[in-house]
Amino acid sequence: MKRPSKHDYYLEIAKQVSQRGTCLRRRFGAVIVKDDEVVSTGYVGAPRGAKNCIDLNSCPREKAKIPAGERYELCRSVHAEANAIISAPRNRMIGATLYLYGEDIKDGSVGGKEPCKMCKRMIINAGIKTVIVKTEDSFKVIPVEQFIKDEIIDYANNDVSGY
């Protein structure tokens, strides 16, 4: 019997969490872990009380043929990372690790997607130290300091394409 690594273990939990997602395009699950304890989880879904895309069998971004990674303000959903952060006390997120699992619903491809710019900002402000993203056959460890550097570079270059 081969015991999974801690990273694989928490990414498997994130995968299970993602199965609750309600997006018609992608499933994402996030798990925040500190001191080897799960602090909170989150998946993609409409705000509480609002209808989900799977319930409506319609996606406004899909209808408008908006490419992945663009025009999130038209999306009905709250991202998995944001939902996990909303559900956690800040003092438990400071220095924590966020595990992120994602898969494309249409082709079944797994992983590799980093958090969007807005989620990166929330991760920074939450005090999370590291993000671990599931890739096709392993995982990628991203220090949150890199998100801060990316933000500084975006502003310095006047790159407002994602805004």
Short mmCIF file of N, CA and C in Angstrom, two decimals, residues 13-22 27-32 38-45 48 78-88 98-101:
data_model
loop_
_atom_site.label_atom_id
_atom_site.label_comp_id
_atom_site.label_asym_id
_atom_site.label_seq_id
_atom_site.Cartn_x
_atom_site.Cartn_y
_atom_site.Cartn_z
N ILE A 13 -8.73 15.93 -1.62
CA ILE A 13 -9.87 16.55 -0.93
C ILE A 13 -10.42 17.68 -1.79
N ALA A 14 -9.53 18.52 -2.35
CA ALA A 14 -9.97 19.61 -3.22
C ALA A 14 -10.73 19.07 -4.44
N LYS A 15 -10.29 17.92 -4.95
CA LYS A 15 -10.99 17.31 -6.08
C LYS A 15 -12.42 16.93 -5.67
N GLN A 16 -12.57 16.33 -4.51
CA GLN A 16 -13.90 15.97 -4.03
C GLN A 16 -14.77 17.21 -3.82
N VAL A 17 -14.19 18.25 -3.27
CA VAL A 17 -14.91 19.50 -3.05
C VAL A 17 -15.38 20.06 -4.39
N SER A 18 -14.54 19.96 -5.41
CA SER A 18 -14.88 20.50 -6.74
C SER A 18 -16.14 19.87 -7.32
N GLN A 19 -16.44 18.65 -6.92
CA GLN A 19 -17.60 17.94 -7.46
C GLN A 19 -18.92 18.60 -7.08
N ARG A 20 -18.90 19.49 -6.09
CA ARG A 20 -20.09 20.26 -5.70
C ARG A 20 -20.29 21.48 -6.58
N GLY A 21 -19.29 21.79 -7.41
CA GLY A 21 -19.34 22.99 -8.25
C GLY A 21 -20.53 22.99 -9.19
N THR A 22 -20.95 24.19 -9.55
CA THR A 22 -22.16 24.34 -10.37
C THR A 22 -21.90 25.04 -11.71
N ARG A 27 -14.85 22.71 -13.14
CA ARG A 27 -15.02 22.40 -11.72
C ARG A 27 -13.74 22.80 -11.00
N PHE A 28 -13.87 23.58 -9.94
CA PHE A 28 -12.73 23.94 -9.10
C PHE A 28 -13.09 23.69 -7.66
N GLY A 29 -12.12 23.17 -6.92
CA GLY A 29 -12.25 23.01 -5.48
C GLY A 29 -11.02 23.56 -4.81
N ALA A 30 -11.23 24.24 -3.69
CA ALA A 30 -10.12 24.82 -2.93
C ALA A 30 -10.19 24.34 -1.49
N VAL A 31 -9.03 24.08 -0.93
CA VAL A 31 -8.92 23.66 0.46
C VAL A 31 -7.82 24.50 1.11
N ILE A 32 -8.15 25.16 2.21
CA ILE A 32 -7.16 25.92 2.96
C ILE A 32 -6.72 25.07 4.14
N VAL A 38 -7.48 21.05 8.04
CA VAL A 38 -8.31 21.75 7.06
C VAL A 38 -9.01 22.90 7.77
N VAL A 39 -8.80 24.11 7.25
CA VAL A 39 -9.42 25.31 7.80
C VAL A 39 -10.77 25.56 7.15
N SER A 40 -10.81 25.44 5.82
CA SER A 40 -12.08 25.63 5.09
C SER A 40 -11.95 25.06 3.68
N THR A 41 -13.09 24.96 3.03
CA THR A 41 -13.14 24.49 1.65
C THR A 41 -14.05 25.43 0.86
N GLY A 42 -13.91 25.39 -0.46
CA GLY A 42 -14.79 26.17 -1.31
C GLY A 42 -14.84 25.58 -2.70
N TYR A 43 -15.97 25.77 -3.34
CA TYR A 43 -16.13 25.33 -4.73
C TYR A 43 -16.83 26.43 -5.51
N VAL A 44 -16.84 26.31 -6.82
CA VAL A 44 -17.45 27.31 -7.68
C VAL A 44 -18.97 27.18 -7.61
N GLY A 45 -19.64 28.31 -7.36
CA GLY A 45 -21.09 28.30 -7.33
C GLY A 45 -21.65 29.70 -7.22
N ARG A 48 -25.20 32.50 -2.48
CA ARG A 48 -26.30 31.85 -1.75
C ARG A 48 -27.65 32.46 -2.15
N VAL A 78 -19.20 32.48 -7.77
CA VAL A 78 -18.12 32.90 -6.89
C VAL A 78 -17.06 31.80 -7.02
N HIS A 79 -15.80 32.19 -7.21
CA HIS A 79 -14.74 31.20 -7.40
C HIS A 79 -14.47 30.38 -6.14
N ALA A 80 -13.92 29.20 -6.34
CA ALA A 80 -13.63 28.27 -5.24
C ALA A 80 -12.72 28.90 -4.19
N GLU A 81 -11.67 29.58 -4.67
CA GLU A 81 -10.72 30.21 -3.74
C GLU A 81 -11.42 31.25 -2.87
N ALA A 82 -12.26 32.07 -3.52
CA ALA A 82 -12.99 33.11 -2.79
C ALA A 82 -13.94 32.49 -1.77
N ASN A 83 -14.65 31.43 -2.16
CA ASN A 83 -15.57 30.78 -1.23
C ASN A 83 -14.83 30.18 -0.03
N ALA A 84 -13.65 29.61 -0.26
CA ALA A 84 -12.86 29.06 0.84
C ALA A 84 -12.40 30.17 1.78
N ILE A 85 -11.98 31.29 1.21
CA ILE A 85 -11.52 32.42 2.03
C ILE A 85 -12.67 33.02 2.83
N ILE A 86 -13.82 33.18 2.20
CA ILE A 86 -15.00 33.74 2.87
C ILE A 86 -15.38 32.89 4.08
N SER A 87 -15.18 31.58 3.97
CA SER A 87 -15.61 30.65 5.02
C SER A 87 -14.59 30.45 6.14
N ALA A 88 -13.45 31.12 6.06
CA ALA A 88 -12.38 30.88 7.04
C ALA A 88 -12.12 32.11 7.90
N LEU A 98 -3.14 27.08 0.39
CA LEU A 98 -4.39 26.85 -0.33
C LEU A 98 -4.11 25.82 -1.43
N TYR A 99 -4.86 24.73 -1.42
CA TYR A 99 -4.76 23.69 -2.45
C TYR A 99 -5.88 23.93 -3.45
N LEU A 100 -5.54 23.89 -4.74
CA LEU A 100 -6.52 24.18 -5.79
C LEU A 100 -6.53 23.06 -6.82
N TYR A 101 -7.70 22.48 -7.01
CA TYR A 101 -7.90 21.45 -8.02
C TYR A 101 -8.89 22.00 -9.05
#
